[in-house]
mmCIF file of C-alpha atoms in Angstrom:
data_model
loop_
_atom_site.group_PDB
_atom_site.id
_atom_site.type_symbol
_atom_site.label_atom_id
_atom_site.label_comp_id
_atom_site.label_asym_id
_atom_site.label_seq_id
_atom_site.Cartn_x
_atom_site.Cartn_y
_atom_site.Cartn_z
ATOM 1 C CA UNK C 1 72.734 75.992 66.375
ATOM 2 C CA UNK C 2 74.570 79.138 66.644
ATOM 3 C CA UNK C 3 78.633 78.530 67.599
ATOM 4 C CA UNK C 4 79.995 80.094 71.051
ATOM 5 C CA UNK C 5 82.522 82.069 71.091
ATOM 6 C CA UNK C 6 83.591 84.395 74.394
ATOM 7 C CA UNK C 7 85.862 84.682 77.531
ATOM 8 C CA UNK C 8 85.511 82.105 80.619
ATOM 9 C CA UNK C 9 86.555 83.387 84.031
ATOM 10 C CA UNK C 10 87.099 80.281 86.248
ATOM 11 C CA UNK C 11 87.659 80.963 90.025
ATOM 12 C CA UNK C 12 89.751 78.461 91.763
ATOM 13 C CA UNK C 13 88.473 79.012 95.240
ATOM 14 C CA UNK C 14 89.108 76.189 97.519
ATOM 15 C CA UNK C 15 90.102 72.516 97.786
ATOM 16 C CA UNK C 16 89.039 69.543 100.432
ATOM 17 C CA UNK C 17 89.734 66.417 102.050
ATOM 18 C CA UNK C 18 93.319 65.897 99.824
ATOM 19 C CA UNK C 19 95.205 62.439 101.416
ATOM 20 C CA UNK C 20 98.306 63.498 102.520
ATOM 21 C CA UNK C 21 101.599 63.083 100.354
ATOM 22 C CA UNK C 22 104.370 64.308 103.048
ATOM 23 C CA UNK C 23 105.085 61.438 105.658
ATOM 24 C CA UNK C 24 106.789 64.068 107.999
ATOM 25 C CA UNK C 25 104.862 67.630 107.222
ATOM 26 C CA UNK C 26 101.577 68.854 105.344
ATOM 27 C CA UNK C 27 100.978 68.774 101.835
ATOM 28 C CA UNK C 28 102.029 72.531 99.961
ATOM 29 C CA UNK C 29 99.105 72.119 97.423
ATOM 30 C CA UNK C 30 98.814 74.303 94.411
ATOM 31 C CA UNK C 31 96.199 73.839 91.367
ATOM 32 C CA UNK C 32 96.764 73.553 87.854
ATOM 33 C CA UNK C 33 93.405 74.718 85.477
ATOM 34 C CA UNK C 34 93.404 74.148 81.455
ATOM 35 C CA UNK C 35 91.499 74.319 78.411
ATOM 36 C CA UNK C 36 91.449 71.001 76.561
ATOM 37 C CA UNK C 37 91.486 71.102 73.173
ATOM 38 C CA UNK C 38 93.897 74.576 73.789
ATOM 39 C CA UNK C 39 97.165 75.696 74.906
ATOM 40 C CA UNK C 40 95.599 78.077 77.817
ATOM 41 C CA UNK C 41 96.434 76.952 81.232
ATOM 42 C CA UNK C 42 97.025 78.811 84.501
ATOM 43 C CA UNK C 43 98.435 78.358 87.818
ATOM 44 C CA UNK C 44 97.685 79.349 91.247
ATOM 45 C CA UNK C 45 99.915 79.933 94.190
ATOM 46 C CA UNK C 46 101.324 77.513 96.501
ATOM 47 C CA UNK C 47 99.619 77.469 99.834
ATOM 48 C CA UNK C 48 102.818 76.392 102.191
ATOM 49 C CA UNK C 49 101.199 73.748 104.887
ATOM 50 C CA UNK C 50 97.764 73.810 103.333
ATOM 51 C CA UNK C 51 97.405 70.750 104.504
ATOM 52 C CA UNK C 52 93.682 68.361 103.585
ATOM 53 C CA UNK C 53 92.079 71.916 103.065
ATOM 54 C CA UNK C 54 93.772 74.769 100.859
ATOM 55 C CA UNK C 55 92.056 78.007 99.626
ATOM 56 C CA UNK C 56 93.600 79.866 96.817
ATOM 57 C CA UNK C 57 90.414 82.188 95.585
ATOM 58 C CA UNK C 58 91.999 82.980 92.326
ATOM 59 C CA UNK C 59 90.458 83.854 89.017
ATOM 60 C CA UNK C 60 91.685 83.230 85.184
ATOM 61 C CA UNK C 61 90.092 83.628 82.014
ATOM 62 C CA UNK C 62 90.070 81.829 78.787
ATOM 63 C CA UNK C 63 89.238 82.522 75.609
ATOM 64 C CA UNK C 64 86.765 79.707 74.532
ATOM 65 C CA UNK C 65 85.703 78.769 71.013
ATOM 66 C CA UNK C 66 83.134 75.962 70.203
ATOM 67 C CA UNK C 67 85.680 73.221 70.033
ATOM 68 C CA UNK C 68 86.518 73.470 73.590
ATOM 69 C CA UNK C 69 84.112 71.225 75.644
ATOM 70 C CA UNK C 70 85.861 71.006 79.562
ATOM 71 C CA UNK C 71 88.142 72.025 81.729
ATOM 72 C CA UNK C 72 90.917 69.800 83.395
ATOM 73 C CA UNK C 73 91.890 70.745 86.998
ATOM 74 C CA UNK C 74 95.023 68.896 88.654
ATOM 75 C CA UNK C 75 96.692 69.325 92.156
ATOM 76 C CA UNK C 76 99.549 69.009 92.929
ATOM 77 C CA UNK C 77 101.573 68.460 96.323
ATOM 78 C CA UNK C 78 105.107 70.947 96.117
ATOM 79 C CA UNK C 79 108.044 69.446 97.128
ATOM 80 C CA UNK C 80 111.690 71.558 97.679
ATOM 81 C CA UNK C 81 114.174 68.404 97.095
ATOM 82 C CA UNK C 82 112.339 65.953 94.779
ATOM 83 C CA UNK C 83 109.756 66.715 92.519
ATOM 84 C CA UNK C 84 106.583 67.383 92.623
ATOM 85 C CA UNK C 85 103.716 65.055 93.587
ATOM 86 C CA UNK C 86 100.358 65.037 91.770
ATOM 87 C CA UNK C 87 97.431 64.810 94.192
ATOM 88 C CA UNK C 88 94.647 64.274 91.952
ATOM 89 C CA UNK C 89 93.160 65.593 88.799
ATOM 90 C CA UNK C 90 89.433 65.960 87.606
ATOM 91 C CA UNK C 91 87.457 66.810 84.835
ATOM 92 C CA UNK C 92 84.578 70.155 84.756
ATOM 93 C CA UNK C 93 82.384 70.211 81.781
ATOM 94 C CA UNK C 94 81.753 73.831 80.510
ATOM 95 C CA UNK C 95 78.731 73.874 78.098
ATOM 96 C CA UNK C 96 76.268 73.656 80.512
ATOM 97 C CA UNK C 97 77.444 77.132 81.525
ATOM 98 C CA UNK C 98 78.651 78.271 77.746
ATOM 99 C CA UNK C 99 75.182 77.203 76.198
ATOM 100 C CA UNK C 100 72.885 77.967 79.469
ATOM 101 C CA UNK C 101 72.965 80.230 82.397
ATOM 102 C CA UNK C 102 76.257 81.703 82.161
ATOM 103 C CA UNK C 103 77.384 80.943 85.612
ATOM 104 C CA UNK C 104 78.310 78.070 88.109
ATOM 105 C CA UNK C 105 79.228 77.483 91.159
ATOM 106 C CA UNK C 106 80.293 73.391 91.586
ATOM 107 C CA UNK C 107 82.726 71.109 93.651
ATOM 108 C CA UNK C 108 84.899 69.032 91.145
ATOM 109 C CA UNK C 109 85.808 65.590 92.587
ATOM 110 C CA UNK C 110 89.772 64.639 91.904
ATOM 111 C CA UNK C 111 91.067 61.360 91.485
ATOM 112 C CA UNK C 112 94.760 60.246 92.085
ATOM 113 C CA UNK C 113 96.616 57.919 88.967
ATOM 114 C CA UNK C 114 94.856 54.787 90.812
ATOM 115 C CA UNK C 115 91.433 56.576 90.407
ATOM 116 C CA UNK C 116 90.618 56.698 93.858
ATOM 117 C CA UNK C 117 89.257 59.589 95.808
ATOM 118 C CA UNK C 118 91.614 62.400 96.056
ATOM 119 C CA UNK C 119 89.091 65.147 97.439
ATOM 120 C CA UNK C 120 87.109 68.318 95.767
ATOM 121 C CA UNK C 121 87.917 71.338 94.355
ATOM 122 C CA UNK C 122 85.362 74.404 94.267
ATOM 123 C CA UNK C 123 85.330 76.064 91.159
ATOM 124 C CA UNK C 124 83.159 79.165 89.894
ATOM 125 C CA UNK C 125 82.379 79.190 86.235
ATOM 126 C CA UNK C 126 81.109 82.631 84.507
ATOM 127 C CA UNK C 127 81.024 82.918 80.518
ATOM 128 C CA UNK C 128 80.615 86.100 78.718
ATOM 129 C CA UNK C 129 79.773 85.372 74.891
ATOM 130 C CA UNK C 130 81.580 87.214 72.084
ATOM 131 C CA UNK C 131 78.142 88.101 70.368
ATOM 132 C CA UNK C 132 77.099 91.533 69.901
ATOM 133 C CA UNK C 133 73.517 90.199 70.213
ATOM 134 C CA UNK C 134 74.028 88.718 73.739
ATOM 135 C CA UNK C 135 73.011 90.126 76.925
ATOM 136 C CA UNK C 136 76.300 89.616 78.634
ATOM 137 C CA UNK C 137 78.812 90.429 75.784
ATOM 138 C CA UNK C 138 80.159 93.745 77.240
ATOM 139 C CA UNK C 139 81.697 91.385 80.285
ATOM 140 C CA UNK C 140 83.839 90.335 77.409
ATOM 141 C CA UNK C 141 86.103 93.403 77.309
ATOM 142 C CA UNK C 142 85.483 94.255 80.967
ATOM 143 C CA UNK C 143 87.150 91.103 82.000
ATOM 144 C CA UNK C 144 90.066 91.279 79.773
ATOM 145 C CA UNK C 145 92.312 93.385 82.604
ATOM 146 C CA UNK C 146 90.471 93.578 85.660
ATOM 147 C CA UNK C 147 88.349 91.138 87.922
ATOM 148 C CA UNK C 148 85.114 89.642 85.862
ATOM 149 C CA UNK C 149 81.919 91.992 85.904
ATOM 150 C CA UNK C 150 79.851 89.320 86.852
ATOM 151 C CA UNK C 151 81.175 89.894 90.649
ATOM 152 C CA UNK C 152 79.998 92.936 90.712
ATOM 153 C CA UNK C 153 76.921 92.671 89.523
ATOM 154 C CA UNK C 154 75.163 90.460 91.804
ATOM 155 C CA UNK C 155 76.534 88.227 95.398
ATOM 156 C CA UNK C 156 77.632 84.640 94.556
ATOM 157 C CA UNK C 157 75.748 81.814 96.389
ATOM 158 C CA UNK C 158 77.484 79.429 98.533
ATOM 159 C CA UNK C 159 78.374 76.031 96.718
ATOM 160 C CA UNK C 160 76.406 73.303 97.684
ATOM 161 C CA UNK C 161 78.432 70.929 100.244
ATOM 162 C CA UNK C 162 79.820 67.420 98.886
ATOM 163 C CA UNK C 163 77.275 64.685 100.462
ATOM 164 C CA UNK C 164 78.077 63.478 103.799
ATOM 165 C CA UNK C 165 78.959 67.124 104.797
ATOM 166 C CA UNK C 166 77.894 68.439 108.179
ATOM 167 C CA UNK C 167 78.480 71.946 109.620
ATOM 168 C CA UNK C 168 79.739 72.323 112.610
ATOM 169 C CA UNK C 169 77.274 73.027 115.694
ATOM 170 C CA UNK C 170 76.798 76.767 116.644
ATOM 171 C CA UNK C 171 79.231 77.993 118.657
ATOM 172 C CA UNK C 172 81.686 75.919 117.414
ATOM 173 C CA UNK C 173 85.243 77.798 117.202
ATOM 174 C CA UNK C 174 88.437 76.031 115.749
ATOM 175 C CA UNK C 175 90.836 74.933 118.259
ATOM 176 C CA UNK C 176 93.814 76.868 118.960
ATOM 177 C CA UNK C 177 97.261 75.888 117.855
ATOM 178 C CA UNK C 178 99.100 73.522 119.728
ATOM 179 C CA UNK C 179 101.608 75.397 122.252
ATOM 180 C CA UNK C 180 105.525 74.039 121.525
ATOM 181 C CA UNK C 181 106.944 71.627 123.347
ATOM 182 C CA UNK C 182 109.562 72.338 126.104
ATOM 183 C CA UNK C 183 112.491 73.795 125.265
ATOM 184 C CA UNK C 184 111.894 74.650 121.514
ATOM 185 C CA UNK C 185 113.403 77.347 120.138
ATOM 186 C CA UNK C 186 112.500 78.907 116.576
ATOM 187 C CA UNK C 187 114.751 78.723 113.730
ATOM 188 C CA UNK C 188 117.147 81.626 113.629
ATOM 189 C CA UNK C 189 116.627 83.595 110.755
ATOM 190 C CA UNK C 190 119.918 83.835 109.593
ATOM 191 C CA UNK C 191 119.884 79.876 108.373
ATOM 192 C CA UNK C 192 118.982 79.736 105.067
ATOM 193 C CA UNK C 193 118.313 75.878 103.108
ATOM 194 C CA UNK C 194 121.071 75.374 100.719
ATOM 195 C CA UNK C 195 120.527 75.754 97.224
ATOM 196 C CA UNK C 196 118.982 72.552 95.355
ATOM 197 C CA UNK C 197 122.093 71.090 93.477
ATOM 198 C CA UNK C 198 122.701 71.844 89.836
ATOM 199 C CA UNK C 199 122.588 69.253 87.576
ATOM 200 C CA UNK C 200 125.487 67.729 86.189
ATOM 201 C CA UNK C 201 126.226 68.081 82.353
ATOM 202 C CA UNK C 202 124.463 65.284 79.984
ATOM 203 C CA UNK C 203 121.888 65.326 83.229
ATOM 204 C CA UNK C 204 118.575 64.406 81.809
ATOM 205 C CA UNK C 205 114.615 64.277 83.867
ATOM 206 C CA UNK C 206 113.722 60.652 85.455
ATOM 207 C CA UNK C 207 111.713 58.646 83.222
ATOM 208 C CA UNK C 208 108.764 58.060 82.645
ATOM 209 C CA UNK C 209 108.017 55.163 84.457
ATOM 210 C CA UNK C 210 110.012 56.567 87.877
ATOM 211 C CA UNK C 211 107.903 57.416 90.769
ATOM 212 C CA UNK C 212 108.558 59.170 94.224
ATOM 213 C CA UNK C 213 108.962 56.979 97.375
ATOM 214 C CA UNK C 214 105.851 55.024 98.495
ATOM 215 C CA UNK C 215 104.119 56.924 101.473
ATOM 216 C CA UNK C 216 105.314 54.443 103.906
ATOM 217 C CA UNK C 217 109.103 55.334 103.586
ATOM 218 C CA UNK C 218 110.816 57.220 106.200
ATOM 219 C CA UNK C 219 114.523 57.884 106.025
ATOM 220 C CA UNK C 220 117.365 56.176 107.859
ATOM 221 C CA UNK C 221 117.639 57.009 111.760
ATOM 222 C CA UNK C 222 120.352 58.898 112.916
ATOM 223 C CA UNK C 223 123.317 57.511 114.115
ATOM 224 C CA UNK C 224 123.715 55.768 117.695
ATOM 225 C CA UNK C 225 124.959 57.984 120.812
ATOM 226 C CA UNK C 226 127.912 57.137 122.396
ATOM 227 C CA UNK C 227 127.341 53.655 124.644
ATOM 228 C CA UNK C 228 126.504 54.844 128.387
ATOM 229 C CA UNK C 229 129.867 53.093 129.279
ATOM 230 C CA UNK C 230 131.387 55.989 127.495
ATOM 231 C CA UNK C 231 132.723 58.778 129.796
ATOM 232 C CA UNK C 232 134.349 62.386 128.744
ATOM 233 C CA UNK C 233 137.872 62.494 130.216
ATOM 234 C CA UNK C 234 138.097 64.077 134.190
ATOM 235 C CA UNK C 235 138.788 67.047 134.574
ATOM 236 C CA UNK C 236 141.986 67.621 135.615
ATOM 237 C CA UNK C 237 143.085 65.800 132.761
ATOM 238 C CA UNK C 238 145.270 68.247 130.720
ATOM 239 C CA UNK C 239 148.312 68.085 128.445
ATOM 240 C CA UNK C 240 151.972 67.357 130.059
ATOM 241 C CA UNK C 241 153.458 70.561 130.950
ATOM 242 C CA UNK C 242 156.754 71.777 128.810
ATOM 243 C CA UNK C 243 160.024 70.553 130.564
ATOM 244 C CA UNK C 244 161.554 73.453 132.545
ATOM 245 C CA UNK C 245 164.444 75.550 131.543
ATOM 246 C CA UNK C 246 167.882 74.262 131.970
ATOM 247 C CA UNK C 247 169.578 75.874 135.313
ATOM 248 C CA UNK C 248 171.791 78.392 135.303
ATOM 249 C CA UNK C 249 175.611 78.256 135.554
ATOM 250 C CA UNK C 250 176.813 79.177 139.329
ATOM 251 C CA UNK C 251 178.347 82.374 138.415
ATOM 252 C CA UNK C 252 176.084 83.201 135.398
ATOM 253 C CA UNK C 253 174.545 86.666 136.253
ATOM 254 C CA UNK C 254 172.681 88.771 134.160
ATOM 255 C CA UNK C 255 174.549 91.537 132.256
ATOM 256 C CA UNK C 256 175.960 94.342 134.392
ATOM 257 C CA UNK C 257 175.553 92.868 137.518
ATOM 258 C CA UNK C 258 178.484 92.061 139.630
ATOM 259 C CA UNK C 259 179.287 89.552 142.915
ATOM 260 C CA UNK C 260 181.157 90.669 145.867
ATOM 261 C CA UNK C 261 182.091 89.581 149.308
ATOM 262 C CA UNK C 262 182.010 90.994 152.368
ATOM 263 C CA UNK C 263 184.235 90.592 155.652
ATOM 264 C CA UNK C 264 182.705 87.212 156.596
ATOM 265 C CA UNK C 265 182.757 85.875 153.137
ATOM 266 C CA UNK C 266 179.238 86.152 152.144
ATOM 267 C CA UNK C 267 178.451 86.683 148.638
ATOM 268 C CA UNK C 268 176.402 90.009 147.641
ATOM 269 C CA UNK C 269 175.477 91.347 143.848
ATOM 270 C CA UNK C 270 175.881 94.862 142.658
ATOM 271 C CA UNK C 271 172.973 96.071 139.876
ATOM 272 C CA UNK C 272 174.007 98.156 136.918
ATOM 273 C CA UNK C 273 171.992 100.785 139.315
ATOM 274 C CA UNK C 274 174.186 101.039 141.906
ATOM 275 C CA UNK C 275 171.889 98.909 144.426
ATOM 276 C CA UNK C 276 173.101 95.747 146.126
ATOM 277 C CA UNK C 277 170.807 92.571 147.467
ATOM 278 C CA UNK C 278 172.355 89.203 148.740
ATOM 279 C CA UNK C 279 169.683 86.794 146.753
ATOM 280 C CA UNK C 280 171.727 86.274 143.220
ATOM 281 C CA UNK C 281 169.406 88.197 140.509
ATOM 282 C CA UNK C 282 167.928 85.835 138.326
ATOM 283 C CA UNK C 283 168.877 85.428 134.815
ATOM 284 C CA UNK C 284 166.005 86.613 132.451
ATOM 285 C CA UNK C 285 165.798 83.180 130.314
ATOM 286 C CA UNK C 286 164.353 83.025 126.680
ATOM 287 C CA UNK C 287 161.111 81.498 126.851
ATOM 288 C CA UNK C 288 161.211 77.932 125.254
ATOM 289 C CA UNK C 289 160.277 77.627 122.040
ATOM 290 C CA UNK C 290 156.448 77.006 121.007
ATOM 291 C CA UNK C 291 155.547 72.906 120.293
ATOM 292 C CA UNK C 292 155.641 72.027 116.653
ATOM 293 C CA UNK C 293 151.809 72.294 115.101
ATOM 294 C CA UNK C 294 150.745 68.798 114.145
ATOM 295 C CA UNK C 295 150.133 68.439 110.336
ATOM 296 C CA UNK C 296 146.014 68.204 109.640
ATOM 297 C CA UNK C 297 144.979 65.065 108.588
ATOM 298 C CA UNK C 298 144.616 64.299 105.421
ATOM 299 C CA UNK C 299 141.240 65.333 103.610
ATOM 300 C CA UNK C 300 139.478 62.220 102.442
ATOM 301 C CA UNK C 301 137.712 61.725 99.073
ATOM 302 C CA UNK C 302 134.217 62.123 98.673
ATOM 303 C CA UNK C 303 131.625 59.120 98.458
ATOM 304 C CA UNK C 304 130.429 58.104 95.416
ATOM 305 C CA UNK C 305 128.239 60.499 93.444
ATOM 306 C CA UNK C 306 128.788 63.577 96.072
ATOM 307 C CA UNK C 307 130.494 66.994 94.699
ATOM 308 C CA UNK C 308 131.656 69.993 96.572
ATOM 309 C CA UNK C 309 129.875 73.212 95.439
ATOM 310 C CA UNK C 310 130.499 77.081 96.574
ATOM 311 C CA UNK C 311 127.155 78.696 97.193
ATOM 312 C CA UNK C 312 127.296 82.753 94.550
ATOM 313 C CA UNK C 313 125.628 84.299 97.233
ATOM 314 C CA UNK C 314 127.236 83.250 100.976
ATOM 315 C CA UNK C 315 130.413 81.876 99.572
ATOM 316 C CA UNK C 316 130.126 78.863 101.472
ATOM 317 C CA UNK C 317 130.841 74.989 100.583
ATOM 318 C CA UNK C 318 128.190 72.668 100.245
ATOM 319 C CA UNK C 319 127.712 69.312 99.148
ATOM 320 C CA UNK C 320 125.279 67.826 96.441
ATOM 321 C CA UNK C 321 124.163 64.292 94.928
ATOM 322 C CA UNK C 322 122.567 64.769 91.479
ATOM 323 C CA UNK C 323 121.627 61.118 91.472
ATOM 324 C CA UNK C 324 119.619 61.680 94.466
ATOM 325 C CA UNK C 325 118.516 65.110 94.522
ATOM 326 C CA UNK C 326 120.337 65.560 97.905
ATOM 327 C CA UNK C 327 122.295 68.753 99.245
ATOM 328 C CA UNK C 328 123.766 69.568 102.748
ATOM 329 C CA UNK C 329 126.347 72.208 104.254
ATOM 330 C CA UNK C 330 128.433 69.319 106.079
ATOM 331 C CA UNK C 331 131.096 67.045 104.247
ATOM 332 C CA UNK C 332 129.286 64.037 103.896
#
């Protein structure tokens, strides 16, 4: 039996029907494709609310050698705060297409760590063999840098649909997105999530046994609003007023004013201008001091497990929890 040797483009096009793993928001699902037996594995992006149904349509080769029998395909669910949750994984045997017709198009069912059903993932096989004497051995170099000849050379047929499929009924259109509620406002696009938190020194990964919340948790609600007894204080409520300035001696006037009387014994004031009025001039008084500014309160200590950080790039404080992978702008 002559040993295969050659280059195996695998297209990760699509994935279906993945149980959810966010309790508040829709999966980010990305897929993970390696050689067993190897240390070749690839990556695709992360499809941000991909939801039950992500599409990736990405291509990676591998070199294969006759020791390597399958390929193992995991998906995961990405998560910004916690790590990352493993949808499902499945196994896609490769000699059928190494040792036959070169090519395959096939859904590959995924199971999660309870091996139950954790949906499909469409995968498109091609092998070129390393062997001068093969038909297809030029695809070998073609493929090394660009997209695999074998797309070019002839149109790929639809994968056959996983049983119990049904397409939808001519005509059919996919609904439009749901309008927003009343009153909601997008984000402003100046916020920006702050950073995860840095581990502390000695920090080391969970282990092995630690898993993610069940799917049933939710967090805590907020805290209560005020009781409807609760009122804000009127409106004319204000601060008291400063006390007034002391009055004036009797005969106090400002400086260069002077007090006369006339005939009848009224009393009249002479400016420093040369003008005369009989009201007394008022005295221009220093205005009273500004109130003392209260002391702030003192800053409490932070809970348990919670250190203050400076974010490099805004400058700002934040707070983190190593132990629980939490981080928030506000003083907790």
């Amino acid at each position: 039996t002559m040993a295969h040797y050659g280059r195996l483009s695998a297209t990760v096009v699509e994935a279906q029907n993945l149980p959810s793993k966010d309790t508040f928001s829709k999966n980010d699902p990305y897929c993970k494709i390696m050689l067993s037996g190897s240390t070749q594995s690839f990556q695709t992006k992360v499809v941000k609310n991909g939801g039950k149904n992500a599409r990736w349509e990405e291509t990676f080769s591998f070199n294969v050698m006759p020791e390597h029998s399958d390929l193992k395909i995991e998906v995961w669910d990405k998560d910004s705060f916690s790590s990352d949750d493993m949808i499902g994984s499945g196994t896609l045997q490769i000699k059928p297409v190494v040792t036959g017709s070169g090519m395959k198009d096939t859904w590959c069912p995924i199971q999660d760590k309870k091996n139950r059903p954790a949906g499909d993932v469409r995968v498109i096989l091609h092998f070129a063999s390393s062997d001068p004497s093969s038909g297809n051995a030029a695809c070998v170099q073609a493929g090394k840098y660009s997209a695999p000849s074998w797309a070019q050379q002839a149109p790929l047929q639809p994968a056959a649909p996983p049983p119990g499929y049904s397409a939808p009924p001519p005509g059919y259109s996919a609904p439009p997105p749901a309008a927003p509620p009343p009153g909601y406002s997008a984000p402003l696009p100046a916020y920006s999530a702050p950073p995860p938190a840095a581990p502390p020194p000695g920090y080391s990964s969970p282990p092995p046994g630690y898993s993610a919340p069940p799917p049933g948790y939710s967090a805590p609600p907020p805290a209560a609003a005020l009781p409807p007894a609760y009122s804000a204080p009127p409106p004319q409520y204000a601060a008291a007023p400063p006390p007034p300035p002391p009055p004036a001696a009797a005969d106090a006037l400002p400086p260069g004013w002077k007090k006369f009387q006339d005939a009848t014994g009224r009393a009249y004031y002479l400016s420093p201008a040369g003008t005369t009025q009989w009201d007394p001039p008022a005295l221009q008084m220093a205005p009273p001091p500004p109130p003392p500014v209260p002391a702030p309160p003192p800053v409490q200590p932070l809970p348990p497990g919670w250190q203050e950080l400076k974010d490099p790039n805004s400058g700002r404080i934040y707070y983190v929890n190593p132990s629980t992978g939490q981080s928030r702008w506000d003083r907790p």
